[in-house]
Amino acid sequence: MQKGKKIWMDGKLVDWDDANVHILTHTLHYGMGVFEGIRCYICGDGRSAVFRLDEHIDRLYDSAHIVQIDIPFSKDEIKGAVFETLKANELREGYIRPIVYLGAGSMGLFPKENKVMVSIAAWEWGAYLGEEGIKNGIRVKVSSFTRHHVNVGMTKAKVVGNYVNSILAKREVVKAGYDEAIMLDTEGYISEGSGENIFIVKEGVLKTTPLTSILNGITRNSVIRLAQANGYEIQEERFTRDELYTADEAFFTGTAAEITPIREVDDRKIGDGKLGPVTKTIQDIFFKVVKGDGSAYKDWLAYI
Ligand SMILES: *Cc1c(COP(=O)(O)O)cnc(C)c1O
């Protein structure tokens, strides 16, 4: 990981190497915390912009609301802190990670006096699933680990503890030689990747999992809106693994993964086994928009 200079912690910028927490930090023991993943890009005009910052901060507060954590800062303060962090790190393109967690205080499963802490780090982070993956597609496998049931893990919230499930799935398939995991929901339908939403393309129509039991991805939402504006039909419907096997194209979406084509699932080629034309079109539109080249979407960019 590319080390930065400063990390914002509870209102102050702290040197990267001193950004530590107490060993009895409650979230470290039980996973009750929420986070976000945000990207900023250098735009065509040389400026730098955070992509859909408002939506990411809204989701951070929604995640906190779901798990009953009161964030002790206003949304505007957090947005200001994101900019402060980027400037302090002289970072013009990269990844931003706000986290809200419960500090040290009481132990046990009924945290009362534990202070709610907020931290924001930012660093350079290239393609999460590799440059090669973005260009030519990745090989994925359906994990034996099931995505959280909607009444077990709160699937709409980016809750720290939820990601044990994702790590188990990802580790399992990476050890078996694949790049990323696909997880089925508790009824056996495709849900999403370990940290990405999924789309398939069949005869020019795009299909993606409905929001019921998945994380409401902001990249997913962006792709839906951009695809519709460019004349594609979108279906938000459940689909099965055999429908995925026989799709013409498939791709993952996520802030980290951006738009990563899937060229193979469970050792079955998807379509021609390479970046397909619809995925390529969506990728091109998406990367233009995040870099400020798409006048209809200027409100998605928060310039630094
Ligand atoms: C964060 C995340 C995504 C992607 O959401 P974006 O808002 O596009 O970054 C998808 N699935 C899971 C489980 C996630 O944690």
PDB file of C-alpha atoms and ligand atoms in Angstrom:
ATOM      1  CA  MET A   1       0.000   0.000   0.000  1.00  0.00           C
ATOM      2  CA  GLN A   2       1.201   3.456  -0.947  1.00  0.00           C
ATOM      3  CA  LYS A   3       1.765   5.360   2.294  1.00  0.00           C
ATOM      4  CA  GLY A   4       0.346   8.873   2.551  1.00  0.00           C
ATOM      5  CA  LYS A   5       1.301  11.832   4.726  1.00  0.00           C
ATOM      6  CA  LYS A   6      -1.659  12.538   6.999  1.00  0.00           C
ATOM      7  CA  ILE A   7      -4.813  10.873   8.252  1.00  0.00           C
ATOM      8  CA  TRP A   8      -7.789  12.832   9.561  1.00  0.00           C
ATOM      9  CA  MET A   9      -8.806  11.588  13.016  1.00  0.00           C
ATOM     10  CA  ASP A  10     -11.722  13.102  14.907  1.00  0.00           C
ATOM     11  CA  GLY A  11     -11.144  16.606  13.615  1.00  0.00           C
ATOM     12  CA  LYS A  12      -7.354  16.675  13.431  1.00  0.00           C
ATOM     13  CA  LEU A  13      -4.781  15.718  10.830  1.00  0.00           C
ATOM     14  CA  VAL A  14      -2.360  13.200  12.294  1.00  0.00           C
ATOM     15  CA  ASP A  15       0.907  11.956  10.785  1.00  0.00           C
ATOM     16  CA  TRP A  16       0.317   8.743   8.837  1.00  0.00           C
ATOM     17  CA  ASP A  17       2.574   6.671  11.100  1.00  0.00           C
ATOM     18  CA  ASP A  18       0.962   8.025  14.276  1.00  0.00           C
ATOM     19  CA  ALA A  19      -2.626   7.313  13.234  1.00  0.00           C
ATOM     20  CA  ASN A  20      -3.119   4.566  15.829  1.00  0.00           C
ATOM     21  CA  VAL A  21      -5.994   3.356  17.998  1.00  0.00           C
ATOM     22  CA  HIS A  22      -6.185   1.772  21.440  1.00  0.00           C
ATOM     23  CA  ILE A  23      -6.149  -2.038  21.509  1.00  0.00           C
ATOM     24  CA  LEU A  24      -9.507  -2.009  23.318  1.00  0.00           C
ATOM     25  CA  THR A  25     -11.175  -0.109  20.467  1.00  0.00           C
ATOM     26  CA  HIS A  26     -14.605  -1.702  20.532  1.00  0.00           C
ATOM     27  CA  THR A  27     -14.938  -2.086  16.760  1.00  0.00           C
ATOM     28  CA  LEU A  28     -11.684  -4.024  16.630  1.00  0.00           C
ATOM     29  CA  HIS A  29     -13.250  -6.694  18.837  1.00  0.00           C
ATOM     30  CA  TYR A  30     -16.788  -6.937  17.505  1.00  0.00           C
ATOM     31  CA  GLY A  31     -16.966  -5.264  14.091  1.00  0.00           C
ATOM     32  CA  MET A  32     -19.588  -2.654  14.938  1.00  0.00           C
ATOM     33  CA  GLY A  33     -18.523   0.196  12.709  1.00  0.00           C
ATOM     34  CA  VAL A  34     -19.271   1.550   9.238  1.00  0.00           C
ATOM     35  CA  PHE A  35     -17.136   2.800   6.401  1.00  0.00           C
ATOM     36  CA  GLU A  36     -17.080   4.145   2.867  1.00  0.00           C
ATOM     37  CA  GLY A  37     -14.895   3.785  -0.181  1.00  0.00           C
ATOM     38  CA  ILE A  38     -14.690   6.827  -2.436  1.00  0.00           C
ATOM     39  CA  ARG A  39     -12.489   7.744  -5.383  1.00  0.00           C
ATOM     40  CA  CYS A  40     -11.210  10.984  -6.787  1.00  0.00           C
ATOM     41  CA  TYR A  41      -9.874  11.397 -10.290  1.00  0.00           C
ATOM     42  CA  ILE A  42      -7.773  13.889 -12.194  1.00  0.00           C
ATOM     43  CA  CYS A  43     -10.091  15.380 -14.781  1.00  0.00           C
ATOM     44  CA  GLY A  44      -9.459  16.257 -18.398  1.00  0.00           C
ATOM     45  CA  ASP A  45      -9.132  19.946 -17.516  1.00  0.00           C
ATOM     46  CA  GLY A  46      -6.370  19.233 -14.972  1.00  0.00           C
ATOM     47  CA  ARG A  47      -8.571  19.715 -11.920  1.00  0.00           C
ATOM     48  CA  SER A  48      -9.266  16.904  -9.495  1.00  0.00           C
ATOM     49  CA  ALA A  49     -12.756  15.798  -8.470  1.00  0.00           C
ATOM     50  CA  VAL A  50     -14.292  13.427  -5.940  1.00  0.00           C
ATOM     51  CA  PHE A  51     -16.882  11.204  -7.617  1.00  0.00           C
ATOM     52  CA  ARG A  52     -20.398  11.359  -6.118  1.00  0.00           C
ATOM     53  CA  LEU A  53     -19.184  12.552  -2.738  1.00  0.00           C
ATOM     54  CA  ASP A  54     -22.690  13.533  -1.559  1.00  0.00           C
ATOM     55  CA  GLU A  55     -24.039  10.049  -2.263  1.00  0.00           C
ATOM     56  CA  HIS A  56     -21.126   8.377  -0.490  1.00  0.00           C
ATOM     57  CA  ILE A  57     -21.525  10.574   2.582  1.00  0.00           C
ATOM     58  CA  ASP A  58     -25.293  10.013   2.579  1.00  0.00           C
ATOM     59  CA  ARG A  59     -24.672   6.278   2.492  1.00  0.00           C
ATOM     60  CA  LEU A  60     -22.160   6.526   5.346  1.00  0.00           C
ATOM     61  CA  TYR A  61     -24.865   8.165   7.465  1.00  0.00           C
ATOM     62  CA  ASP A  62     -27.449   5.607   6.323  1.00  0.00           C
ATOM     63  CA  SER A  63     -25.105   2.777   7.281  1.00  0.00           C
ATOM     64  CA  ALA A  64     -24.586   4.404  10.701  1.00  0.00           C
ATOM     65  CA  HIS A  65     -28.339   4.912  11.110  1.00  0.00           C
ATOM     66  CA  ILE A  66     -28.999   1.239  10.347  1.00  0.00           C
ATOM     67  CA  VAL A  67     -26.652   0.123  13.112  1.00  0.00           C
ATOM     68  CA  GLN A  68     -27.621   2.955  15.487  1.00  0.00           C
ATOM     69  CA  ILE A  69     -24.361   4.850  15.579  1.00  0.00           C
ATOM     70  CA  ASP A  70     -24.604   8.640  15.877  1.00  0.00           C
ATOM     71  CA  ILE A  71     -21.830  10.275  13.903  1.00  0.00           C
ATOM     72  CA  PRO A  72     -20.607  13.226  15.985  1.00  0.00           C
ATOM     73  CA  PHE A  73     -20.002  15.424  12.916  1.00  0.00           C
ATOM     74  CA  SER A  74     -22.319  16.958  10.345  1.00  0.00           C
ATOM     75  CA  LYS A  75     -22.277  15.733   6.751  1.00  0.00           C
ATOM     76  CA  ASP A  76     -20.710  19.029   5.692  1.00  0.00           C
ATOM     77  CA  GLU A  77     -17.960  18.643   8.277  1.00  0.00           C
ATOM     78  CA  ILE A  78     -17.182  15.158   6.949  1.00  0.00           C
ATOM     79  CA  LYS A  79     -17.162  16.395   3.363  1.00  0.00           C
ATOM     80  CA  GLY A  80     -14.833  19.222   4.402  1.00  0.00           C
ATOM     81  CA  ALA A  81     -12.625  16.675   6.150  1.00  0.00           C
ATOM     82  CA  VAL A  82     -12.417  14.606   2.949  1.00  0.00           C
ATOM     83  CA  PHE A  83     -11.076  17.639   1.086  1.00  0.00           C
ATOM     84  CA  GLU A  84      -8.734  18.481   3.947  1.00  0.00           C
ATOM     85  CA  THR A  85      -7.326  14.947   3.890  1.00  0.00           C
ATOM     86  CA  LEU A  86      -6.806  14.987   0.125  1.00  0.00           C
ATOM     87  CA  LYS A  87      -5.020  18.346   0.315  1.00  0.00           C
ATOM     88  CA  ALA A  88      -2.849  17.317   3.253  1.00  0.00           C
ATOM     89  CA  ASN A  89      -1.725  14.294   1.247  1.00  0.00           C
ATOM     90  CA  GLU A  90      -1.350  16.260  -1.976  1.00  0.00           C
ATOM     91  CA  LEU A  91      -3.432  13.517  -3.477  1.00  0.00           C
ATOM     92  CA  ARG A  92      -5.127  14.339  -6.759  1.00  0.00           C
ATOM     93  CA  GLU A  93      -6.207  10.865  -7.753  1.00  0.00           C
ATOM     94  CA  GLY A  94      -6.839   7.993  -5.400  1.00  0.00           C
ATOM     95  CA  TYR A  95      -9.027   6.270  -2.885  1.00  0.00           C
ATOM     96  CA  ILE A  96     -10.642   7.761   0.209  1.00  0.00           C
ATOM     97  CA  ARG A  97     -11.630   5.661   3.209  1.00  0.00           C
ATOM     98  CA  PRO A  98     -13.819   7.225   5.908  1.00  0.00           C
ATOM     99  CA  ILE A  99     -14.494   4.935   8.863  1.00  0.00           C
ATOM    100  CA  VAL A 100     -16.798   5.429  11.843  1.00  0.00           C
ATOM    101  CA  TYR A 101     -16.007   3.214  14.798  1.00  0.00           C
ATOM    102  CA  LEU A 102     -16.536   2.791  18.502  1.00  0.00           C
ATOM    103  CA  GLY A 103     -13.571   3.641  20.651  1.00  0.00           C
ATOM    104  CA  ALA A 104     -12.240   2.040  23.805  1.00  0.00           C
ATOM    105  CA  GLY A 105     -14.385   2.245  26.921  1.00  0.00           C
ATOM    106  CA  SER A 106     -16.658  -0.546  27.902  1.00  0.00           C
ATOM    107  CA  MET A 107     -16.236  -4.054  26.566  1.00  0.00           C
ATOM    108  CA  GLY A 108     -18.970  -6.510  25.860  1.00  0.00           C
ATOM    109  CA  LEU A 109     -21.894  -6.411  23.506  1.00  0.00           C
ATOM    110  CA  PHE A 110     -23.738  -3.431  24.895  1.00  0.00           C
ATOM    111  CA  PRO A 111     -21.378  -0.522  24.216  1.00  0.00           C
ATOM    112  CA  LYS A 112     -22.637   2.514  26.091  1.00  0.00           C
ATOM    113  CA  GLU A 113     -20.018   5.103  26.895  1.00  0.00           C
ATOM    114  CA  ASN A 114     -17.731   4.206  23.988  1.00  0.00           C
ATOM    115  CA  LYS A 115     -16.975   7.310  22.004  1.00  0.00           C
ATOM    116  CA  VAL A 116     -17.912   7.327  18.323  1.00  0.00           C
ATOM    117  CA  MET A 117     -14.707   7.997  16.427  1.00  0.00           C
ATOM    118  CA  VAL A 118     -14.336   9.084  12.809  1.00  0.00           C
ATOM    119  CA  SER A 119     -11.282   8.790  10.665  1.00  0.00           C
ATOM    120  CA  ILE A 120     -10.518   9.505   7.012  1.00  0.00           C
ATOM    121  CA  ALA A 121      -7.512   8.135   5.170  1.00  0.00           C
ATOM    122  CA  ALA A 122      -6.653   8.575   1.508  1.00  0.00           C
ATOM    123  CA  TRP A 123      -3.996   6.981  -0.649  1.00  0.00           C
ATOM    124  CA  GLU A 124      -3.069   6.173  -4.191  1.00  0.00           C
ATOM    125  CA  TRP A 125      -4.846   3.071  -5.358  1.00  0.00           C
ATOM    126  CA  GLY A 126      -4.857   1.844  -8.922  1.00  0.00           C
ATOM    127  CA  ALA A 127      -7.234  -0.715 -10.399  1.00  0.00           C
ATOM    128  CA  TYR A 128      -8.418  -2.940  -7.523  1.00  0.00           C
ATOM    129  CA  LEU A 129      -8.684  -6.036  -9.695  1.00  0.00           C
ATOM    130  CA  GLY A 130      -5.670  -5.059 -11.811  1.00  0.00           C
ATOM    131  CA  GLU A 131      -5.124  -2.959 -14.949  1.00  0.00           C
ATOM    132  CA  GLU A 132      -5.000  -6.191 -16.890  1.00  0.00           C
ATOM    133  CA  GLY A 133      -8.386  -7.156 -15.402  1.00  0.00           C
ATOM    134  CA  ILE A 134     -10.013  -3.880 -16.459  1.00  0.00           C
ATOM    135  CA  LYS A 135      -8.709  -4.354 -19.996  1.00  0.00           C
ATOM    136  CA  ASN A 136      -9.177  -8.050 -20.585  1.00  0.00           C
ATOM    137  CA  GLY A 137     -11.480  -9.319 -17.867  1.00  0.00           C
ATOM    138  CA  ILE A 138     -11.028 -11.497 -14.815  1.00  0.00           C
ATOM    139  CA  ARG A 139     -11.724 -15.103 -13.879  1.00  0.00           C
ATOM    140  CA  VAL A 140     -14.236 -15.553 -11.097  1.00  0.00           C
ATOM    141  CA  LYS A 141     -15.701 -18.404  -9.116  1.00  0.00           C
ATOM    142  CA  VAL A 142     -18.929 -18.814  -7.210  1.00  0.00           C
ATOM    143  CA  SER A 143     -17.929 -19.095  -3.565  1.00  0.00           C
ATOM    144  CA  SER A 144     -19.197 -21.774  -1.221  1.00  0.00           C
ATOM    145  CA  PHE A 145     -19.858 -18.948   1.263  1.00  0.00           C
ATOM    146  CA  THR A 146     -23.338 -17.438   1.003  1.00  0.00           C
ATOM    147  CA  ARG A 147     -23.942 -13.668   1.113  1.00  0.00           C
ATOM    148  CA  HIS A 148     -25.559 -12.485   4.367  1.00  0.00           C
ATOM    149  CA  HIS A 149     -29.222 -13.184   4.866  1.00  0.00           C
ATOM    150  CA  VAL A 150     -31.108  -9.856   5.027  1.00  0.00           C
ATOM    151  CA  ASN A 151     -31.948 -10.534   8.646  1.00  0.00           C
ATOM    152  CA  VAL A 152     -28.433 -11.546   9.681  1.00  0.00           C
ATOM    153  CA  GLY A 153     -26.076  -8.926   8.308  1.00  0.00           C
ATOM    154  CA  MET A 154     -27.549  -5.609   7.298  1.00  0.00           C
ATOM    155  CA  THR A 155     -26.824  -5.887   3.591  1.00  0.00           C
ATOM    156  CA  LYS A 156     -27.529  -2.214   2.774  1.00  0.00           C
ATOM    157  CA  ALA A 157     -24.934  -0.975   5.223  1.00  0.00           C
ATOM    158  CA  LYS A 158     -21.175  -1.012   4.802  1.00  0.00           C
ATOM    159  CA  VAL A 159     -20.700  -2.486   8.259  1.00  0.00           C
ATOM    160  CA  VAL A 160     -17.153  -3.457   9.226  1.00  0.00           C
ATOM    161  CA  GLY A 161     -18.097  -6.921  10.534  1.00  0.00           C
ATOM    162  CA  ASN A 162     -20.001  -7.836   7.359  1.00  0.00           C
ATOM    163  CA  TYR A 163     -16.716  -8.164   5.527  1.00  0.00           C
ATOM    164  CA  VAL A 164     -15.609 -11.325   7.314  1.00  0.00           C
ATOM    165  CA  ASN A 165     -18.084 -12.996   4.959  1.00  0.00           C
ATOM    166  CA  SER A 166     -16.507 -11.253   1.932  1.00  0.00           C
ATOM    167  CA  ILE A 167     -12.949 -12.099   2.978  1.00  0.00           C
ATOM    168  CA  LEU A 168     -13.814 -15.775   3.469  1.00  0.00           C
ATOM    169  CA  ALA A 169     -15.305 -15.892  -0.025  1.00  0.00           C
ATOM    170  CA  LYS A 170     -12.473 -13.997  -1.679  1.00  0.00           C
ATOM    171  CA  ARG A 171      -9.734 -16.025   0.033  1.00  0.00           C
ATOM    172  CA  GLU A 172     -11.381 -19.272  -0.910  1.00  0.00           C
ATOM    173  CA  VAL A 173     -11.470 -18.477  -4.631  1.00  0.00           C
ATOM    174  CA  VAL A 174      -8.102 -16.702  -4.814  1.00  0.00           C
ATOM    175  CA  LYS A 175      -6.479 -19.756  -3.223  1.00  0.00           C
ATOM    176  CA  ALA A 176      -8.150 -21.843  -5.922  1.00  0.00           C
ATOM    177  CA  GLY A 177      -6.550 -19.647  -8.576  1.00  0.00           C
ATOM    178  CA  TYR A 178      -9.342 -17.207  -9.437  1.00  0.00           C
ATOM    179  CA  ASP A 179      -9.375 -13.405  -9.237  1.00  0.00           C
ATOM    180  CA  GLU A 180     -12.642 -12.675  -7.448  1.00  0.00           C
ATOM    181  CA  ALA A 181     -15.606 -14.387  -5.809  1.00  0.00           C
ATOM    182  CA  ILE A 182     -19.258 -14.291  -6.687  1.00  0.00           C
ATOM    183  CA  MET A 183     -21.607 -14.919  -3.808  1.00  0.00           C
ATOM    184  CA  LEU A 184     -25.070 -16.397  -3.991  1.00  0.00           C
ATOM    185  CA  ASP A 185     -27.880 -15.131  -1.799  1.00  0.00           C
ATOM    186  CA  THR A 186     -29.561 -17.362   0.762  1.00  0.00           C
ATOM    187  CA  GLU A 187     -31.984 -18.608  -1.882  1.00  0.00           C
ATOM    188  CA  GLY A 188     -29.212 -19.505  -4.306  1.00  0.00           C
ATOM    189  CA  TYR A 189     -29.507 -16.608  -6.742  1.00  0.00           C
ATOM    190  CA  ILE A 190     -26.518 -14.491  -7.753  1.00  0.00           C
ATOM    191  CA  SER A 191     -26.097 -11.614  -5.322  1.00  0.00           C
ATOM    192  CA  GLU A 192     -22.791  -9.812  -5.879  1.00  0.00           C
ATOM    193  CA  GLY A 193     -19.018 -10.057  -5.685  1.00  0.00           C
ATOM    194  CA  SER A 194     -17.081  -9.860  -2.419  1.00  0.00           C
ATOM    195  CA  GLY A 195     -17.086  -6.074  -2.761  1.00  0.00           C
ATOM    196  CA  GLU A 196     -18.695  -5.366  -6.118  1.00  0.00           C
ATOM    197  CA  ASN A 197     -22.117  -5.435  -7.709  1.00  0.00           C
ATOM    198  CA  ILE A 198     -22.632  -7.518 -10.831  1.00  0.00           C
ATOM    199  CA  PHE A 199     -24.234  -6.998 -14.240  1.00  0.00           C
ATOM    200  CA  ILE A 200     -24.827  -9.392 -17.106  1.00  0.00           C
ATOM    201  CA  VAL A 201     -25.559  -8.547 -20.731  1.00  0.00           C
ATOM    202  CA  LYS A 202     -27.717 -10.722 -22.972  1.00  0.00           C
ATOM    203  CA  GLU A 203     -28.711  -9.660 -26.467  1.00  0.00           C
ATOM    204  CA  GLY A 204     -27.899  -6.057 -25.676  1.00  0.00           C
ATOM    205  CA  VAL A 205     -30.037  -5.899 -22.517  1.00  0.00           C
ATOM    206  CA  LEU A 206     -28.339  -5.337 -19.170  1.00  0.00           C
ATOM    207  CA  LYS A 207     -29.477  -7.145 -16.076  1.00  0.00           C
ATOM    208  CA  THR A 208     -28.400  -6.613 -12.489  1.00  0.00           C
ATOM    209  CA  THR A 209     -29.423  -8.010  -9.121  1.00  0.00           C
ATOM    210  CA  PRO A 210     -32.284  -6.062  -7.469  1.00  0.00           C
ATOM    211  CA  LEU A 211     -31.362  -4.113  -4.333  1.00  0.00           C
ATOM    212  CA  THR A 212     -33.189  -6.449  -1.936  1.00  0.00           C
ATOM    213  CA  SER A 213     -30.185  -8.207  -0.434  1.00  0.00           C
ATOM    214  CA  ILE A 214     -27.158  -6.396  -1.843  1.00  0.00           C
ATOM    215  CA  LEU A 215     -25.159  -3.289  -1.087  1.00  0.00           C
ATOM    216  CA  ASN A 216     -26.664  -0.357  -2.969  1.00  0.00           C
ATOM    217  CA  GLY A 217     -23.602   0.440  -5.004  1.00  0.00           C
ATOM    218  CA  ILE A 218     -23.063   3.970  -6.205  1.00  0.00           C
ATOM    219  CA  THR A 219     -21.143   2.667  -9.213  1.00  0.00           C
ATOM    220  CA  ARG A 220     -24.065   0.321  -9.914  1.00  0.00           C
ATOM    221  CA  ASN A 221     -26.426   3.283  -9.787  1.00  0.00           C
ATOM    222  CA  SER A 222     -24.119   5.328 -12.035  1.00  0.00           C
ATOM    223  CA  VAL A 223     -23.935   2.505 -14.580  1.00  0.00           C
ATOM    224  CA  ILE A 224     -27.727   2.107 -14.605  1.00  0.00           C
ATOM    225  CA  ARG A 225     -28.215   5.809 -15.216  1.00  0.00           C
ATOM    226  CA  LEU A 226     -25.481   6.100 -17.844  1.00  0.00           C
ATOM    227  CA  ALA A 227     -26.616   2.960 -19.654  1.00  0.00           C
ATOM    228  CA  GLN A 228     -30.247   4.131 -19.751  1.00  0.00           C
ATOM    229  CA  ALA A 229     -29.227   7.579 -20.976  1.00  0.00           C
ATOM    230  CA  ASN A 230     -27.353   5.836 -23.772  1.00  0.00           C
ATOM    231  CA  GLY A 231     -30.328   3.789 -24.887  1.00  0.00           C
ATOM    232  CA  TYR A 232     -29.743   0.490 -23.114  1.00  0.00           C
ATOM    233  CA  GLU A 233     -32.563  -1.392 -21.446  1.00  0.00           C
ATOM    234  CA  ILE A 234     -31.863  -2.290 -17.812  1.00  0.00           C
ATOM    235  CA  GLN A 235     -33.594  -5.049 -15.890  1.00  0.00           C
ATOM    236  CA  GLU A 236     -33.226  -5.236 -12.124  1.00  0.00           C
ATOM    237  CA  GLU A 237     -34.103  -8.877 -11.600  1.00  0.00           C
ATOM    238  CA  ARG A 238     -32.739 -11.900  -9.826  1.00  0.00           C
ATOM    239  CA  PHE A 239     -30.792 -14.321 -11.971  1.00  0.00           C
ATOM    240  CA  THR A 240     -29.206 -17.713 -11.525  1.00  0.00           C
ATOM    241  CA  ARG A 241     -25.681 -18.961 -12.011  1.00  0.00           C
ATOM    242  CA  ASP A 242     -26.620 -20.756 -15.222  1.00  0.00           C
ATOM    243  CA  GLU A 243     -28.009 -17.512 -16.608  1.00  0.00           C
ATOM    244  CA  LEU A 244     -24.646 -15.949 -15.778  1.00  0.00           C
ATOM    245  CA  TYR A 245     -22.804 -18.819 -17.511  1.00  0.00           C
ATOM    246  CA  THR A 246     -24.771 -18.204 -20.713  1.00  0.00           C
ATOM    247  CA  ALA A 247     -24.618 -14.396 -20.674  1.00  0.00           C
ATOM    248  CA  ASP A 248     -22.944 -12.629 -23.615  1.00  0.00           C
ATOM    249  CA  GLU A 249     -21.004 -10.418 -21.195  1.00  0.00           C
ATOM    250  CA  ALA A 250     -20.695  -9.854 -17.463  1.00  0.00           C
ATOM    251  CA  PHE A 251     -18.957  -7.219 -15.379  1.00  0.00           C
ATOM    252  CA  PHE A 252     -18.453  -6.057 -11.818  1.00  0.00           C
ATOM    253  CA  THR A 253     -19.024  -2.498 -10.618  1.00  0.00           C
ATOM    254  CA  GLY A 254     -17.630  -0.824  -7.514  1.00  0.00           C
ATOM    255  CA  THR A 255     -15.672   2.203  -6.425  1.00  0.00           C
ATOM    256  CA  ALA A 256     -12.569   0.071  -5.956  1.00  0.00           C
ATOM    257  CA  ALA A 257     -13.168  -2.262  -8.921  1.00  0.00           C
ATOM    258  CA  GLU A 258     -14.622   0.494 -11.150  1.00  0.00           C
ATOM    259  CA  ILE A 259     -15.947  -1.479 -14.131  1.00  0.00           C
ATOM    260  CA  THR A 260     -14.166  -4.790 -14.403  1.00  0.00           C
ATOM    261  CA  PRO A 261     -15.218  -7.260 -17.097  1.00  0.00           C
ATOM    262  CA  ILE A 262     -15.665 -10.909 -16.122  1.00  0.00           C
ATOM    263  CA  ARG A 263     -14.269 -13.216 -18.774  1.00  0.00           C
ATOM    264  CA  GLU A 264     -14.799 -16.542 -17.060  1.00  0.00           C
ATOM    265  CA  VAL A 265     -17.090 -17.928 -14.329  1.00  0.00           C
ATOM    266  CA  ASP A 266     -16.521 -21.380 -12.789  1.00  0.00           C
ATOM    267  CA  ASP A 267     -14.212 -22.306 -15.707  1.00  0.00           C
ATOM    268  CA  ARG A 268     -16.852 -21.385 -18.268  1.00  0.00           C
ATOM    269  CA  LYS A 269     -16.051 -18.688 -20.778  1.00  0.00           C
ATOM    270  CA  ILE A 270     -18.495 -15.786 -20.766  1.00  0.00           C
ATOM    271  CA  GLY A 271     -19.305 -14.856 -24.358  1.00  0.00           C
ATOM    272  CA  ASP A 272     -16.036 -14.605 -26.262  1.00  0.00           C
ATOM    273  CA  GLY A 273     -14.052 -14.696 -23.040  1.00  0.00           C
ATOM    274  CA  LYS A 274     -12.822 -11.128 -23.330  1.00  0.00           C
ATOM    275  CA  LEU A 275     -13.964  -7.534 -22.875  1.00  0.00           C
ATOM    276  CA  GLY A 276     -17.306  -7.375 -24.727  1.00  0.00           C
ATOM    277  CA  PRO A 277     -18.661  -4.456 -26.754  1.00  0.00           C
ATOM    278  CA  VAL A 278     -21.389  -3.375 -24.309  1.00  0.00           C
ATOM    279  CA  THR A 279     -19.026  -3.535 -21.326  1.00  0.00           C
ATOM    280  CA  LYS A 280     -16.464  -1.568 -23.327  1.00  0.00           C
ATOM    281  CA  THR A 281     -19.049   1.113 -24.176  1.00  0.00           C
ATOM    282  CA  ILE A 282     -20.164   1.393 -20.534  1.00  0.00           C
ATOM    283  CA  GLN A 283     -16.538   1.550 -19.355  1.00  0.00           C
ATOM    284  CA  ASP A 284     -15.731   4.315 -21.849  1.00  0.00           C
ATOM    285  CA  ILE A 285     -18.754   6.386 -20.819  1.00  0.00           C
ATOM    286  CA  PHE A 286     -18.072   5.824 -17.109  1.00  0.00           C
ATOM    287  CA  PHE A 287     -14.399   6.826 -17.268  1.00  0.00           C
ATOM    288  CA  LYS A 288     -15.283   9.925 -19.290  1.00  0.00           C
ATOM    289  CA  VAL A 289     -17.880  10.995 -16.733  1.00  0.00           C
ATOM    290  CA  VAL A 290     -15.672  10.447 -13.658  1.00  0.00           C
ATOM    291  CA  LYS A 291     -13.008  12.552 -15.356  1.00  0.00           C
ATOM    292  CA  GLY A 292     -15.395  15.420 -15.981  1.00  0.00           C
ATOM    293  CA  ASP A 293     -16.057  14.756 -19.656  1.00  0.00           C
ATOM    294  CA  GLY A 294     -19.842  14.534 -19.634  1.00  0.00           C
ATOM    295  CA  SER A 295     -21.621  17.813 -19.078  1.00  0.00           C
ATOM    296  CA  ALA A 296     -24.911  16.199 -18.002  1.00  0.00           C
ATOM    297  CA  TYR A 297     -23.209  14.681 -14.952  1.00  0.00           C
ATOM    298  CA  LYS A 298     -21.304  17.655 -13.545  1.00  0.00           C
ATOM    299  CA  ASP A 299     -23.303  17.413 -10.298  1.00  0.00           C
ATOM    300  CA  TRP A 300     -21.623  14.041  -9.700  1.00  0.00           C
ATOM    301  CA  LEU A 301     -18.264  15.735  -9.302  1.00  0.00           C
ATOM    302  CA  ALA A 302     -17.027  17.626  -6.263  1.00  0.00           C
ATOM    303  CA  TYR A 303     -13.932  19.497  -7.400  1.00  0.00           C
ATOM    304  CA  ILE A 304     -11.120  19.813  -4.887  1.00  0.00           C
TER     305      ILE A 304
HETATM  306  C1  LIG B   1     -18.902  -1.113  -1.466  1.00  0.00           C
HETATM  307  C2  LIG B   1     -19.514  -2.341  -2.012  1.00  0.00           C
HETATM  308  C3  LIG B   1     -20.014  -2.413  -3.331  1.00  0.00           C
HETATM  309  C4  LIG B   1     -19.814  -1.326  -4.335  1.00  0.00           C
HETATM  310  O1  LIG B   1     -20.418  -0.120  -4.008  1.00  0.00           O
HETATM  311  P1  LIG B   1     -19.909   1.223  -4.654  1.00  0.00           P
HETATM  312  O2  LIG B   1     -20.768   2.264  -4.048  1.00  0.00           O
HETATM  313  O3  LIG B   1     -20.116   1.107  -6.116  1.00  0.00           O
HETATM  314  O4  LIG B   1     -18.482   1.369  -4.308  1.00  0.00           O
HETATM  315  C5  LIG B   1     -20.691  -3.571  -3.701  1.00  0.00           C
HETATM  316  N1  LIG B   1     -20.844  -4.601  -2.852  1.00  0.00           N
HETATM  317  C6  LIG B   1     -20.351  -4.579  -1.603  1.00  0.00           C
HETATM  318  C7  LIG B   1     -20.566  -5.738  -0.715  1.00  0.00           C
HETATM  319  C8  LIG B   1     -19.667  -3.453  -1.150  1.00  0.00           C
HETATM  320  O5  LIG B   1     -19.159  -3.438   0.076  1.00  0.00           O
END
